[in-house]
């Protein structure tokens, strides 16, 4: 949707250039994912360095010489650090953000150690995998993901990540909740399979190359709306949805409608989702009556 909007704003017909940018921006989500995972790893490493440095001070206190290492020995953080797939992916994609900007890690570590969440966790000298897991989940949810300075850094690093940060954080949180002490933490794939990746380009190109014909499908279905006054994002959403109805037989109609209503709620005007829902509902009835919607396989699922 954003790529089609960008083409309109530039008054450009260079579809290949915009498609390359689209695929590149999606690919960079993997970097964001690894940056956030490595953030957890680096926080633990900084704590280890802090404890070692404190214990070697000339006038180290008894507590500094024999520190509480519960956080440094957190089983889930160690699991992340020891994950072969995480190490391999970080090395392959050359993720070194926190080596170059470790001040953000120090800020996060400071805020974590100042929190009541940390204080409560450290009070219990005994450790269990489940307690370590619960703490990391809460730490990530309450202290890391919503951190303003971290968000600003990520936004400055790559503007396209603004929309991707919630997606990535949700995926990491999902994985943290599923992690066990007997299973390696595995890096999430960007695409489910080759068909999944191909869908990105196909939807983009089929919508752009058929915009005039797709617009004809809804233009007479908006008697109470001046076509010139319909928000541009709404017209793009309608075209993409109609494109899925007519040109993607494996996508269920309900899935298409639900997805684009969510996009409208996120990116368009307050009334857009109601407007779009009304148009799409009427179009589906018309298309089905005219036998224009041909769904196969998974596309036949009704709910």
Short mmCIF file of N, CA, C and O in Angstrom, two decimals, residues 4 22 194-210 214 237-257 260 287 292-301:
data_model
loop_
_atom_site.label_atom_id
_atom_site.label_comp_id
_atom_site.label_asym_id
_atom_site.label_seq_id
_atom_site.Cartn_x
_atom_site.Cartn_y
_atom_site.Cartn_z
N UNK A 4 2.63 1.72 -3.39
CA UNK A 4 1.73 2.25 -4.43
C UNK A 4 1.47 3.72 -4.17
O UNK A 4 1.45 4.54 -5.11
N UNK A 22 10.53 -1.77 -2.21
CA UNK A 22 9.57 -2.51 -1.40
C UNK A 22 10.20 -3.78 -0.84
O UNK A 22 10.13 -4.05 0.36
N UNK A 194 8.72 -19.64 -0.67
CA UNK A 194 8.92 -18.86 -1.89
C UNK A 194 7.61 -18.24 -2.38
O UNK A 194 7.59 -17.13 -2.92
N UNK A 195 6.52 -18.96 -2.20
CA UNK A 195 5.21 -18.46 -2.63
C UNK A 195 4.83 -17.20 -1.83
O UNK A 195 4.25 -16.26 -2.37
N UNK A 196 5.18 -17.21 -0.57
CA UNK A 196 4.92 -16.08 0.31
C UNK A 196 5.66 -14.83 -0.19
O UNK A 196 5.09 -13.73 -0.25
N UNK A 197 6.92 -15.02 -0.57
CA UNK A 197 7.73 -13.91 -1.08
C UNK A 197 7.21 -13.43 -2.43
O UNK A 197 7.14 -12.23 -2.70
N UNK A 198 6.83 -14.37 -3.27
CA UNK A 198 6.32 -14.03 -4.61
C UNK A 198 5.04 -13.21 -4.52
O UNK A 198 4.80 -12.32 -5.34
N UNK A 199 4.23 -13.48 -3.49
CA UNK A 199 2.97 -12.77 -3.31
C UNK A 199 3.18 -11.26 -3.19
O UNK A 199 2.39 -10.47 -3.70
N UNK A 200 4.26 -10.86 -2.51
CA UNK A 200 4.57 -9.44 -2.33
C UNK A 200 4.65 -8.73 -3.67
O UNK A 200 3.98 -7.72 -3.91
N UNK A 201 5.46 -9.27 -4.56
CA UNK A 201 5.65 -8.65 -5.88
C UNK A 201 4.40 -8.74 -6.74
O UNK A 201 4.04 -7.78 -7.44
N UNK A 202 3.74 -9.88 -6.68
CA UNK A 202 2.55 -10.06 -7.52
C UNK A 202 1.43 -9.10 -7.13
O UNK A 202 0.80 -8.49 -8.01
N UNK A 203 1.18 -8.95 -5.84
CA UNK A 203 0.11 -8.05 -5.41
C UNK A 203 0.44 -6.61 -5.81
O UNK A 203 -0.43 -5.86 -6.28
N UNK A 204 1.69 -6.23 -5.61
CA UNK A 204 2.12 -4.87 -5.97
C UNK A 204 1.93 -4.63 -7.46
O UNK A 204 1.28 -3.67 -7.88
N UNK A 205 2.49 -5.51 -8.29
CA UNK A 205 2.46 -5.30 -9.75
C UNK A 205 1.05 -5.44 -10.34
O UNK A 205 0.66 -4.64 -11.18
N UNK A 206 0.30 -6.43 -9.85
CA UNK A 206 -1.05 -6.62 -10.41
C UNK A 206 -1.97 -5.46 -10.05
O UNK A 206 -2.86 -5.11 -10.83
N UNK A 207 -1.75 -4.88 -8.88
CA UNK A 207 -2.57 -3.72 -8.51
C UNK A 207 -2.18 -2.50 -9.34
O UNK A 207 -3.04 -1.82 -9.91
N UNK A 208 -0.89 -2.23 -9.43
CA UNK A 208 -0.41 -1.05 -10.16
C UNK A 208 -0.75 -1.13 -11.65
O UNK A 208 -1.22 -0.15 -12.25
N UNK A 209 -0.54 -2.29 -12.25
CA UNK A 209 -0.76 -2.44 -13.69
C UNK A 209 -2.24 -2.47 -14.08
O UNK A 209 -2.58 -2.31 -15.24
N UNK A 210 -3.11 -2.68 -13.08
CA UNK A 210 -4.55 -2.77 -13.38
C UNK A 210 -5.37 -1.71 -12.64
O UNK A 210 -6.58 -1.87 -12.47
N UNK A 214 -9.40 -1.70 -12.01
CA UNK A 214 -9.82 -1.97 -10.63
C UNK A 214 -10.68 -0.83 -10.09
O UNK A 214 -11.65 -1.06 -9.36
N UNK A 237 -6.43 1.07 -1.07
CA UNK A 237 -6.90 -0.09 -0.31
C UNK A 237 -8.00 -0.83 -1.09
O UNK A 237 -7.99 -2.06 -1.18
N UNK A 238 -8.94 -0.08 -1.65
CA UNK A 238 -10.02 -0.70 -2.43
C UNK A 238 -9.46 -1.45 -3.64
O UNK A 238 -9.87 -2.59 -3.92
N UNK A 239 -8.52 -0.84 -4.34
CA UNK A 239 -7.93 -1.49 -5.52
C UNK A 239 -7.20 -2.77 -5.14
O UNK A 239 -7.31 -3.80 -5.83
N UNK A 240 -6.44 -2.72 -4.05
CA UNK A 240 -5.70 -3.90 -3.62
C UNK A 240 -6.65 -5.02 -3.20
O UNK A 240 -6.42 -6.20 -3.53
N UNK A 241 -7.70 -4.66 -2.49
CA UNK A 241 -8.68 -5.67 -2.05
C UNK A 241 -9.38 -6.30 -3.24
O UNK A 241 -9.53 -7.53 -3.32
N UNK A 242 -9.80 -5.47 -4.19
CA UNK A 242 -10.47 -5.98 -5.39
C UNK A 242 -9.52 -6.86 -6.19
O UNK A 242 -9.91 -7.91 -6.74
N UNK A 243 -8.26 -6.46 -6.24
CA UNK A 243 -7.24 -7.26 -6.93
C UNK A 243 -7.14 -8.65 -6.30
O UNK A 243 -7.07 -9.66 -7.01
N UNK A 244 -7.18 -8.71 -4.97
CA UNK A 244 -7.12 -10.01 -4.29
C UNK A 244 -8.38 -10.83 -4.57
O UNK A 244 -8.31 -12.04 -4.75
N UNK A 245 -9.54 -10.16 -4.59
CA UNK A 245 -10.79 -10.87 -4.89
C UNK A 245 -10.69 -11.58 -6.25
O UNK A 245 -11.06 -12.75 -6.38
N UNK A 246 -10.22 -10.83 -7.24
CA UNK A 246 -10.31 -11.28 -8.63
C UNK A 246 -9.09 -12.03 -9.15
O UNK A 246 -9.21 -12.83 -10.09
N UNK A 247 -7.92 -11.75 -8.59
CA UNK A 247 -6.69 -12.28 -9.18
C UNK A 247 -5.86 -13.18 -8.27
O UNK A 247 -4.79 -13.64 -8.66
N UNK A 248 -6.36 -13.43 -7.05
CA UNK A 248 -5.63 -14.31 -6.13
C UNK A 248 -6.58 -15.38 -5.59
O UNK A 248 -7.17 -15.23 -4.52
N UNK A 249 -6.75 -16.46 -6.34
CA UNK A 249 -7.73 -17.49 -6.00
C UNK A 249 -7.48 -18.20 -4.66
O UNK A 249 -8.42 -18.77 -4.10
N UNK A 250 -6.26 -18.17 -4.14
CA UNK A 250 -5.98 -18.92 -2.91
C UNK A 250 -6.24 -18.12 -1.64
O UNK A 250 -6.09 -18.63 -0.54
N UNK A 251 -6.64 -16.83 -1.78
CA UNK A 251 -6.89 -15.99 -0.61
C UNK A 251 -8.39 -15.90 -0.36
O UNK A 251 -9.14 -15.39 -1.21
N UNK A 252 -8.87 -16.37 0.80
CA UNK A 252 -10.31 -16.30 1.11
C UNK A 252 -10.81 -14.85 1.13
O UNK A 252 -10.08 -13.94 1.54
N UNK A 253 -12.04 -14.65 0.70
CA UNK A 253 -12.64 -13.32 0.66
C UNK A 253 -12.63 -12.66 2.04
O UNK A 253 -12.31 -11.48 2.18
N UNK A 254 -13.00 -13.44 3.06
CA UNK A 254 -13.07 -12.89 4.43
C UNK A 254 -11.70 -12.40 4.89
O UNK A 254 -11.60 -11.38 5.58
N UNK A 255 -10.66 -13.14 4.54
CA UNK A 255 -9.30 -12.76 4.92
C UNK A 255 -8.95 -11.41 4.29
O UNK A 255 -8.42 -10.51 4.94
N UNK A 256 -9.24 -11.27 3.00
CA UNK A 256 -8.97 -10.01 2.29
C UNK A 256 -9.68 -8.84 2.97
O UNK A 256 -9.06 -7.82 3.27
N UNK A 257 -10.97 -8.99 3.22
CA UNK A 257 -11.74 -7.89 3.83
C UNK A 257 -11.19 -7.52 5.20
O UNK A 257 -10.95 -6.34 5.49
N UNK A 260 -7.72 -5.63 5.01
CA UNK A 260 -7.75 -4.25 4.52
C UNK A 260 -8.54 -3.32 5.44
O UNK A 260 -8.24 -2.11 5.49
N UNK A 287 -19.92 -9.56 -7.32
CA UNK A 287 -18.96 -10.45 -7.99
C UNK A 287 -19.41 -11.91 -7.93
O UNK A 287 -19.28 -12.67 -8.89
N UNK A 292 -17.70 -13.80 -10.81
CA UNK A 292 -16.38 -13.22 -11.12
C UNK A 292 -15.31 -13.64 -10.11
O UNK A 292 -14.12 -13.53 -10.39
N UNK A 293 -15.75 -14.09 -8.93
CA UNK A 293 -14.78 -14.53 -7.92
C UNK A 293 -14.62 -16.04 -8.03
O UNK A 293 -15.57 -16.80 -7.82
N UNK A 294 -13.42 -16.46 -8.39
CA UNK A 294 -13.12 -17.88 -8.53
C UNK A 294 -12.04 -18.26 -7.52
O UNK A 294 -10.86 -17.97 -7.71
N UNK A 295 -12.44 -18.88 -6.43
CA UNK A 295 -11.50 -19.25 -5.39
C UNK A 295 -11.23 -20.76 -5.43
O UNK A 295 -12.13 -21.55 -5.72
N UNK A 296 -9.99 -21.12 -5.08
CA UNK A 296 -9.60 -22.55 -5.06
C UNK A 296 -8.80 -22.81 -3.79
O UNK A 296 -8.25 -21.88 -3.18
N UNK A 297 -8.68 -24.07 -3.42
CA UNK A 297 -7.86 -24.46 -2.27
C UNK A 297 -8.22 -23.70 -1.01
O UNK A 297 -9.38 -23.64 -0.60
N UNK A 298 -7.20 -23.07 -0.40
CA UNK A 298 -7.41 -22.30 0.83
C UNK A 298 -8.38 -21.14 0.61
O UNK A 298 -9.02 -20.65 1.53
N UNK A 299 -8.47 -20.66 -0.62
CA UNK A 299 -9.34 -19.55 -0.94
C UNK A 299 -10.83 -19.84 -0.75
O UNK A 299 -11.65 -18.92 -0.70
N UNK A 300 -11.16 -21.13 -0.63
CA UNK A 300 -12.56 -21.52 -0.45
C UNK A 300 -13.02 -21.42 1.00
O UNK A 300 -14.21 -21.52 1.27
N UNK A 301 -12.07 -21.24 1.92
CA UNK A 301 -12.42 -21.14 3.34
C UNK A 301 -13.29 -19.92 3.56
O UNK A 301 -12.98 -18.81 3.11
#
